[in-house]
Coordinates of C-alpha atoms in Angstrom, one line a residue:
Chain A
M1 CA 9.1 21.5 -19.2
K2 CA 11.9 19.0 -17.1
R3 CA 8.6 17.2 -15.8
T4 CA 7.4 16.4 -19.1
W5 CA 11.4 15.3 -20.4
E6 CA 11.7 13.2 -17.8
S7 CA 8.4 11.2 -17.9
A8 CA 9.4 11.0 -21.8
A9 CA 12.5 9.3 -20.8
R10 CA 10.6 6.8 -18.7
T11 CA 7.6 6.0 -21.0
A12 CA 10.1 5.6 -23.9
C13 CA 12.3 3.2 -21.4
A14 CA 9.4 1.0 -20.9
V15 CA 8.6 1.6 -24.7
V16 CA 12.1 0.1 -25.4
A17 CA 12.3 -2.4 -23.2
L18 CA 9.1 -3.9 -24.4
S19 CA 11.1 -4.7 -27.5
A20 CA 13.0 -7.7 -27.7
A21 CA 16.0 -6.3 -29.3
G22 CA 19.5 -7.4 -28.4
A23 CA 21.9 -4.3 -26.4
M24 CA 22.6 -2.5 -29.7
A25 CA 19.4 -1.9 -31.1
Q26 CA 17.9 -1.1 -27.7
D27 CA 20.4 1.8 -27.5
R28 CA 19.1 3.0 -31.1
S29 CA 15.2 2.4 -30.2
A30 CA 15.9 4.1 -27.2
V31 CA 16.7 7.3 -28.8
Q32 CA 14.3 7.4 -31.5
E33 CA 11.6 6.3 -29.3
I34 CA 12.1 9.4 -27.1
E35 CA 12.5 11.6 -29.8
R36 CA 8.9 9.8 -30.8
Y37 CA 7.7 11.2 -27.3
R38 CA 9.3 14.0 -27.6
Q39 CA 7.6 15.3 -30.4
A40 CA 4.4 14.0 -28.7
L41 CA 4.5 15.9 -26.0
G42 CA 5.3 19.1 -28.2
D43 CA 2.1 19.8 -27.0
G44 CA 2.2 18.9 -23.2
N45 CA 0.7 15.7 -22.2
P46 CA -3.0 14.8 -23.3
A47 CA -3.7 14.6 -19.6
E48 CA -4.0 18.2 -19.6
L49 CA -7.6 18.2 -21.7
W50 CA -9.0 16.0 -18.6
E51 CA -8.1 18.5 -15.5
A52 CA -9.3 21.0 -17.3
R53 CA -12.4 19.1 -18.0
G54 CA -12.8 18.0 -14.8
E55 CA -12.3 22.2 -13.4
A56 CA -14.8 23.0 -15.7
T57 CA -17.3 20.1 -13.9
W58 CA -15.9 21.4 -10.6
K59 CA -17.4 24.5 -11.2
K60 CA -20.7 23.7 -12.5
P61 CA -23.8 23.9 -11.2
A62 CA -25.2 20.4 -11.2
G63 CA -28.0 18.0 -9.3
P64 CA -31.0 18.4 -7.8
K65 CA -29.4 21.0 -5.5
N66 CA -27.9 23.0 -8.6
A67 CA -24.2 23.3 -6.5
S68 CA -21.0 23.3 -7.8
L69 CA -18.3 21.4 -5.6
E70 CA -16.5 24.0 -5.1
K71 CA -17.4 24.0 -1.1
C72 CA -15.8 20.8 -1.2
D73 CA -13.6 20.0 1.7
L74 CA -11.1 18.1 0.8
G75 CA -9.5 18.4 3.8
L76 CA -7.6 21.3 4.0
G77 CA -10.6 23.3 4.4
P78 CA -14.0 23.8 2.1
G79 CA -12.9 25.0 -1.6
V80 CA -9.3 24.3 -1.0
V81 CA -8.3 22.1 -3.7
K82 CA -4.3 22.8 -4.2
G83 CA -2.6 20.3 -2.3
A84 CA -5.3 19.0 -0.8
Y85 CA -4.6 15.6 -2.5
A86 CA -0.8 15.1 -1.3
Q87 CA -2.3 14.7 1.7
L88 CA -5.3 12.2 1.3
P89 CA -7.0 9.4 2.5
R90 CA -6.9 11.3 5.6
Y91 CA -9.3 11.1 8.5
F92 CA -12.5 13.5 8.7
A93 CA -14.1 14.3 11.2
D94 CA -17.8 15.6 9.9
V95 CA -18.0 11.5 8.6
D96 CA -16.1 10.0 11.6
K97 CA -14.2 8.0 8.9
V98 CA -11.3 7.6 6.5
M99 CA -11.7 8.5 3.0
D100 CA -10.0 8.5 0.3
L101 CA -10.1 11.4 -2.9
E102 CA -13.2 9.5 -4.6
T103 CA -14.6 8.3 -1.8
R104 CA -14.6 12.1 -0.7
L105 CA -16.0 13.3 -4.1
V106 CA -18.7 11.1 -3.6
H107 CA -19.7 12.0 -0.5
C108 CA -19.6 16.0 -1.8
R109 CA -21.6 15.1 -4.5
V110 CA -23.7 13.8 -2.4
T111 CA -24.0 16.4 0.3
L112 CA -23.4 19.1 -1.9
Q113 CA -25.5 18.5 -5.5
G114 CA -27.8 16.0 -4.0
I115 CA -27.2 13.4 -6.4
S116 CA -27.7 10.1 -5.3
P117 CA -24.6 7.8 -3.5
D118 CA -25.7 4.7 -6.4
E119 CA -25.2 7.8 -9.4
A120 CA -22.0 9.6 -7.8
R121 CA -20.3 5.9 -7.4
K122 CA -21.1 4.8 -11.0
N123 CA -18.5 5.3 -13.7
P124 CA -15.3 5.0 -12.6
F125 CA -13.6 4.4 -15.5
G126 CA -13.6 5.8 -18.8
G127 CA -13.4 3.8 -21.6
P128 CA -13.3 4.1 -25.7
G129 CA -15.8 6.3 -26.2
R130 CA -17.1 7.1 -22.1
K131 CA -15.7 10.2 -20.7
T132 CA -16.5 10.2 -16.8
D133 CA -16.8 13.0 -14.5
N134 CA -15.0 11.1 -12.1
D135 CA -11.5 10.9 -14.2
A136 CA -12.3 14.5 -15.0
L137 CA -12.0 16.1 -10.8
V138 CA -8.9 13.2 -10.4
A139 CA -7.4 14.6 -13.0
Y140 CA -7.4 18.3 -11.9
I141 CA -7.2 17.6 -8.4
T142 CA -4.4 15.6 -8.3
A143 CA -2.5 17.9 -10.6
E144 CA -2.9 20.7 -8.4
S145 CA -0.4 19.2 -6.0
R146 CA 2.0 18.6 -8.5
G147 CA 5.0 19.6 -6.9
V148 CA 3.5 19.3 -3.4
K149 CA 5.5 16.8 -0.6
M150 CA 3.5 13.5 0.1
N151 CA 1.9 14.3 3.8
V152 CA -0.3 11.4 4.5
P153 CA -1.1 12.0 8.2
M154 CA -1.3 9.2 10.1
S155 CA -2.1 10.7 13.9
H156 CA -6.0 9.5 14.1
P157 CA -6.3 6.2 15.0
K158 CA -9.1 5.4 12.1
E159 CA -6.0 6.8 10.1
V160 CA -3.4 4.0 11.8
E161 CA -6.7 1.4 11.9
A162 CA -7.3 2.1 8.1
F163 CA -2.8 2.0 7.5
E164 CA -2.7 -1.5 9.6
I165 CA -5.9 -2.6 7.7
G166 CA -4.4 -2.1 4.0
K167 CA -1.1 -3.4 4.7
E168 CA -2.5 -6.4 5.8
M169 CA -4.4 -6.9 2.2
F170 CA -1.2 -6.1 0.1
F171 CA -0.1 -9.1 1.5
H172 CA -2.9 -11.7 1.7
R173 CA -2.4 -14.3 -0.9
G174 CA -5.9 -15.5 -1.6
G175 CA -6.6 -16.6 -4.7
P176 CA -6.4 -20.0 -7.3
Y177 CA -2.7 -18.9 -7.7
D178 CA -2.3 -17.8 -4.0
F179 CA -1.2 -14.0 -5.2
A180 CA -0.6 -10.9 -3.6
C181 CA 0.4 -7.5 -4.0
S182 CA 3.6 -9.1 -2.3
T183 CA 4.3 -11.9 -4.9
C184 CA 5.2 -8.7 -7.5
H185 CA 6.2 -6.5 -5.4
A186 CA 7.9 -6.8 -2.2
V187 CA 11.0 -7.9 -4.3
D188 CA 13.5 -5.5 -5.6
N189 CA 14.4 -5.3 -9.3
V190 CA 12.3 -8.4 -10.8
R191 CA 10.0 -8.3 -14.1
I192 CA 7.1 -10.0 -15.1
R193 CA 8.0 -10.8 -18.7
L194 CA 9.4 -7.3 -19.5
Q195 CA 8.1 -5.4 -17.3
E196 CA 10.0 -3.9 -14.2
L197 CA 7.9 -4.0 -11.2
P198 CA 8.2 -1.9 -8.3
N199 CA 9.2 -3.1 -4.6
L200 CA 6.6 -1.6 -2.5
T201 CA 7.3 -2.5 0.8
R202 CA 10.5 0.0 -0.1
Q203 CA 10.4 3.5 0.4
A204 CA 12.1 4.9 -3.1
D205 CA 9.9 2.5 -5.2
A206 CA 6.9 2.9 -3.3
Q207 CA 7.0 6.8 -3.6
K208 CA 8.4 7.1 -7.3
A209 CA 5.1 4.6 -8.4
Y210 CA 2.5 6.3 -6.0
T211 CA 3.5 9.9 -7.1
A212 CA 2.9 9.1 -11.3
W213 CA -0.4 8.2 -11.2
P214 CA -3.3 9.4 -12.6
A215 CA -1.6 8.6 -15.9
Y216 CA -2.4 9.7 -19.1
R217 CA -2.0 5.8 -21.2
V218 CA -0.3 6.5 -24.6
S219 CA -1.4 3.1 -25.6
Q220 CA -5.3 3.5 -24.7
G221 CA -6.0 7.2 -25.6
E222 CA -7.1 7.9 -21.9
V223 CA -6.2 9.0 -18.0
R224 CA -6.4 6.2 -15.8
T225 CA -6.7 6.7 -11.7
F226 CA -4.8 4.9 -9.4
Q227 CA -7.8 3.2 -8.8
W228 CA -7.5 1.7 -11.8
R229 CA -3.4 0.5 -11.8
L230 CA -5.3 -1.8 -8.2
E231 CA -8.2 -2.7 -10.7
D232 CA -5.9 -3.7 -13.2
C233 CA -3.4 -5.9 -11.0
F234 CA -6.4 -7.3 -8.4
R235 CA -7.5 -9.1 -12.0
Q236 CA -3.9 -10.1 -12.5
Q237 CA -3.9 -11.3 -9.4
R238 CA -6.8 -14.1 -10.4
F239 CA -9.2 -12.1 -7.5
P240 CA -12.6 -10.6 -8.0
H241 CA -13.5 -6.7 -9.0
L242 CA -12.6 -4.3 -5.6
D243 CA -15.3 -1.2 -5.5
F244 CA -13.8 1.9 -5.5
T245 CA -14.8 3.4 -2.6
S246 CA -15.6 0.4 -0.3
D247 CA -13.5 0.4 3.1
A248 CA -10.8 -1.9 1.7
S249 CA -10.7 0.0 -1.4
I250 CA -10.0 3.0 0.8
A251 CA -7.0 1.0 3.7
L252 CA -5.5 -0.2 0.4
T253 CA -4.9 3.0 -1.5
M254 CA -4.2 4.4 2.5
F255 CA -1.4 2.1 2.7
L256 CA 0.5 3.0 -0.4
A257 CA 0.1 6.8 0.1
R258 CA 1.5 6.9 3.4
N259 CA 4.2 4.9 2.2
S260 CA 5.3 7.3 -0.7
N261 CA 5.5 10.8 2.1
G262 CA 8.2 13.2 1.5
A263 CA 8.2 12.5 -2.3
P264 CA 7.0 16.0 -4.4
F265 CA 3.9 13.9 -6.6
N266 CA 4.4 14.3 -9.8
A267 CA 0.8 13.3 -11.4
P268 CA -1.1 13.2 -13.9
S269 CA 2.2 11.8 -15.6
I270 CA 2.0 9.9 -19.3
K271 CA 2.9 6.1 -19.6
R272 CA 3.2 3.5 -22.2
Chain B
M1 CA 16.9 -45.1 23.1
K2 CA 16.8 -41.7 24.5
T3 CA 17.2 -40.2 21.0
K4 CA 14.9 -42.5 19.7
L5 CA 12.5 -40.6 22.1
I6 CA 13.4 -37.5 21.1
V7 CA 12.0 -38.2 17.5
L8 CA 9.3 -39.4 18.2
S9 CA 8.0 -36.4 20.5
A10 CA 9.2 -33.8 18.1
T11 CA 6.7 -36.0 15.8
A12 CA 4.0 -36.1 18.5
A13 CA 4.6 -32.2 18.3
L14 CA 4.1 -31.8 14.6
A15 CA 1.7 -34.2 14.2
A16 CA -0.6 -32.3 17.0
G17 CA 0.0 -28.6 15.3
C18 CA 2.8 -27.9 17.5
A19 CA 5.2 -26.6 15.4
T20 CA 5.4 -22.9 15.6
T21 CA 2.7 -21.2 14.8
P22 CA 2.2 -18.2 12.6
P23 CA 1.6 -14.8 14.2
E24 CA -2.1 -13.1 13.7
S25 CA -1.9 -9.6 13.1
P26 CA -4.4 -7.6 15.3
Y27 CA -6.0 -6.3 12.6
Y28 CA -6.2 -9.5 10.5
A29 CA -10.3 -10.4 10.7
K30 CA -10.8 -7.2 10.3
S31 CA -8.6 -6.9 6.9
V32 CA -10.5 -9.9 6.1
A33 CA -14.4 -8.7 6.4
Y34 CA -13.7 -5.4 4.9
M35 CA -12.4 -7.2 1.5
K36 CA -15.4 -9.4 1.4
A37 CA -17.2 -6.5 2.0
G38 CA -15.4 -4.0 -0.5
F39 CA -15.0 -7.1 -3.7
K40 CA -17.5 -8.1 -5.8
D41 CA -18.4 -11.0 -8.2
R42 CA -16.8 -11.0 -11.7
G43 CA -16.7 -12.9 -14.3
Q44 CA -15.2 -16.6 -12.7
A45 CA -13.6 -14.8 -10.0
K46 CA -15.8 -15.2 -7.1
V47 CA -15.6 -13.4 -3.8
S48 CA -16.6 -16.5 -1.8
E49 CA -13.6 -18.5 -3.3
R50 CA -10.7 -16.1 -3.4
I51 CA -10.4 -14.0 0.1
E52 CA -10.8 -16.9 2.3
Q53 CA -7.6 -18.3 3.0
D54 CA -6.5 -22.2 3.1
S55 CA -3.5 -22.8 5.6
L56 CA -0.5 -22.2 3.8
Q57 CA -1.6 -18.8 2.2
K58 CA -2.6 -17.3 5.5
A59 CA 0.4 -18.7 6.9
C60 CA 2.9 -17.3 4.5
S61 CA 0.6 -14.0 4.2
A62 CA 1.4 -13.2 7.8
Y63 CA 5.2 -13.1 8.2
K64 CA 4.8 -10.6 5.5
T65 CA 8.4 -9.9 4.6
D66 CA 9.9 -12.1 7.0
P67 CA 10.9 -15.5 6.8
I68 CA 9.5 -18.5 8.1
P69 CA 10.8 -20.5 11.0
K70 CA 12.2 -23.6 10.2
D71 CA 9.8 -25.7 11.9
L72 CA 7.1 -24.3 10.6
A73 CA 8.4 -24.5 7.0
E74 CA 9.4 -27.9 7.5
S75 CA 6.1 -28.9 8.3
M76 CA 4.3 -26.7 6.0
Q77 CA 6.7 -28.1 3.3
A78 CA 5.8 -32.4 4.4
E79 CA 2.2 -31.0 4.3
Q80 CA 2.2 -29.9 0.8
M81 CA 4.2 -32.8 -0.6
A82 CA 1.1 -35.4 0.8
T83 CA -1.1 -33.6 -2.1
I84 CA 1.1 -34.1 -5.0
K85 CA -0.8 -36.9 -6.8
P86 CA 2.4 -38.8 -9.6
P87 CA 0.6 -39.0 -13.2
S88 CA -1.8 -42.0 -13.2
D89 CA 0.2 -43.7 -16.0
G90 CA 3.7 -43.3 -14.1
K91 CA 4.5 -41.3 -17.1
Y92 CA 6.2 -38.0 -16.7
L93 CA 6.9 -36.6 -19.7
G94 CA 4.0 -35.3 -22.4
D95 CA 5.0 -33.3 -25.0
W96 CA 7.5 -30.2 -25.3
K97 CA 6.1 -28.7 -28.2
S98 CA 2.3 -28.0 -26.3
G99 CA 4.6 -27.4 -23.3
E100 CA 6.0 -24.7 -24.8
K101 CA 2.4 -23.2 -25.9
I102 CA 1.4 -23.8 -21.9
A103 CA 4.4 -21.7 -20.3
Q104 CA 3.7 -19.2 -23.2
S105 CA -0.2 -18.3 -21.7
G106 CA -0.9 -16.4 -19.2
Q107 CA -4.8 -17.4 -20.7
G108 CA -6.4 -18.7 -16.7
G109 CA -8.3 -17.5 -14.1
Q110 CA -8.6 -13.9 -14.0
Y111 CA -12.1 -12.5 -14.4
S112 CA -11.5 -11.1 -18.2
D113 CA -10.5 -14.9 -19.1
D114 CA -13.0 -17.4 -20.5
P115 CA -13.3 -20.4 -18.2
K116 CA -14.2 -22.7 -21.1
R117 CA -10.7 -22.4 -22.7
P118 CA -8.2 -24.0 -21.1
S119 CA -5.3 -22.3 -18.8
G120 CA -2.0 -21.6 -19.2
A121 CA 1.1 -21.3 -16.4
N122 CA 2.7 -18.5 -17.9
C123 CA 5.8 -20.1 -17.3
Y124 CA 7.7 -17.1 -19.2
A125 CA 6.0 -14.5 -16.8
C126 CA 9.0 -15.4 -14.6
H127 CA 11.4 -17.5 -15.9
Q128 CA 13.8 -17.7 -18.7
L129 CA 13.1 -20.8 -20.7
T130 CA 14.6 -21.4 -23.7
K131 CA 17.6 -18.9 -25.5
E132 CA 14.2 -18.0 -28.2
E133 CA 12.0 -15.6 -25.8
L134 CA 13.9 -13.0 -24.4
S135 CA 10.5 -11.6 -23.0
Y136 CA 10.9 -13.5 -19.8
G137 CA 10.2 -12.8 -16.5
T138 CA 12.9 -13.0 -13.2
I139 CA 10.6 -13.7 -10.3
G140 CA 11.6 -17.3 -10.5
P141 CA 15.5 -18.1 -11.6
S142 CA 16.6 -19.2 -15.3
L143 CA 15.5 -22.6 -16.2
F144 CA 17.8 -22.2 -19.6
N145 CA 19.3 -25.7 -19.4
F146 CA 17.1 -27.2 -16.6
A147 CA 18.2 -30.8 -17.5
K148 CA 21.3 -30.3 -19.3
V149 CA 22.4 -29.3 -15.9
R150 CA 20.8 -31.6 -13.6
G151 CA 20.6 -34.8 -15.7
F152 CA 17.6 -36.3 -17.5
G153 CA 16.9 -39.0 -14.9
P154 CA 13.9 -40.2 -13.5
E155 CA 14.5 -38.9 -9.5
I156 CA 15.1 -35.0 -11.7
Q157 CA 11.8 -35.8 -13.6
K158 CA 9.9 -36.6 -10.6
Y159 CA 11.4 -32.9 -9.0
A160 CA 10.3 -31.6 -12.0
W161 CA 6.5 -32.6 -11.6
N162 CA 6.5 -32.6 -7.9
K163 CA 7.5 -29.0 -8.0
V164 CA 5.1 -27.8 -10.8
Y165 CA 2.2 -29.4 -8.9
N166 CA 3.0 -27.8 -5.3
S167 CA 6.3 -25.7 -5.3
H168 CA 5.5 -25.1 -1.8
A169 CA 6.3 -28.6 -1.2
Y170 CA 10.2 -28.0 -1.6
S171 CA 10.0 -24.3 -0.2
A172 CA 7.2 -23.2 2.0
C173 CA 5.5 -20.1 0.5
S174 CA 7.6 -19.9 -2.2
S175 CA 5.2 -17.3 -4.9
M176 CA 5.0 -20.0 -7.7
P177 CA 1.7 -21.0 -7.9
R178 CA 0.6 -24.9 -7.1
F179 CA -0.2 -25.8 -10.8
G180 CA -1.2 -29.2 -9.5
H181 CA -2.5 -28.8 -6.2
K182 CA -5.1 -25.8 -7.6
G183 CA -5.8 -27.4 -10.9
I184 CA -4.5 -25.3 -13.0
L185 CA -3.6 -27.2 -15.0
T186 CA -4.1 -30.8 -16.2
E187 CA -2.7 -33.8 -15.5
Q188 CA -1.8 -34.0 -19.6
Q189 CA -0.1 -30.3 -19.3
I190 CA 1.5 -30.9 -16.3
K191 CA 3.2 -33.8 -18.2
D192 CA 3.5 -31.0 -21.5
V193 CA 5.2 -29.0 -19.7
V194 CA 8.0 -31.1 -17.1
A195 CA 8.9 -32.4 -20.9
L196 CA 9.4 -28.9 -21.7
L197 CA 11.9 -28.6 -18.4
M198 CA 13.6 -32.6 -19.7
D199 CA 13.2 -33.4 -23.0
P200 CA 16.6 -34.0 -24.4
N201 CA 15.0 -31.9 -27.5
S202 CA 13.3 -29.6 -25.9
P203 CA 14.8 -26.1 -26.4
V204 CA 15.3 -25.8 -23.3
N205 CA 18.0 -28.5 -23.1
K206 CA 19.9 -26.9 -26.8

């Protein structure tokens, strides 16, 4: 319950920040907004629907091999879901490669269920009237790390390499606006319009940001994954579309996830 | 004679590209290769155009959160200054009302944008400009009362034009886009936002 209250307060603050009102009016509407969200959250975070659907998808036999994903090894051994997300991305010896959650899920669907890689990779994000297995599985698996301290390993040389490449990407300015992630996320206490921007080069901000995704977006009625967040930031950066499961995507995720080490994972959350 | 020689050799060194060269991470080449493979064209955002860096982008990225050495910053600023084209009719000020619309619009360059529509500049994303607009960002300094504080004269007009055209001419590795140099705004649009900053009747100067 405490968790829900905290995220409700955070969400309400974001909503209030958007209403361009004076300080007094803000105080009043802050109270109203928090009240409104408390009511909306009376029955919990709607992300729980995705979590339940994800658990069912995980356990249901599917694909040409008619197998479930229950033997999928997310890094802590076949079938261990609890706490697995808090240690991803990581190096997997069976493929000699660093993988993030989504990439590993694709791998398991291909190897365990016999689904083609293209089929397993398509439809990463849901939209109006279109629910995806990926969103549901990610909601389920991440929820199983709630309260677990982030502990992304960096002992294998390929983990170090992914982290360092992710760091290069974070600072890579390009495109017509000369933007990089660092344009918007390497300075303390700044905003774009009224949206506050985390300084992802600082541990406290990086921890808070990373451990709050996936999130149920009230404004969209969808659970949005961390990969979705990256996609939307790259759009604003005037960059093309980054394929999830690509080495670039894994590397950037590695950089951001590792920077959140030490903080308890706290998602799926709820955001405006 | 001696000082002249020193000056000459410093200039020669700059011209020969002997100013401090930015460090290159051993992971740089691989990160670019990863990005070229991992990104896919979408709408107007083409991989072939948006990942490869020009020399300024590359140098600024290399320093990450460290400050750029002074000599390098100076040579970069001189290089960026040389890209600036003054308005063809010599007049810096357009229509501030149209400038306000351009400063409000965040359209342009994103794969979700229609490339046929004119770009905005979204100055408000990063700057306070008028007292009326409360939804402004703080990545850049407040520009409220810009000309009222600095003066309305031709020198400041020229500075405003240059800054919007190529922000790095004055501060290498600024976060501010190069609206003229990169062709984001047309000459008329730059005049209009310069008018927003400089016109005595603009709400910026009230």
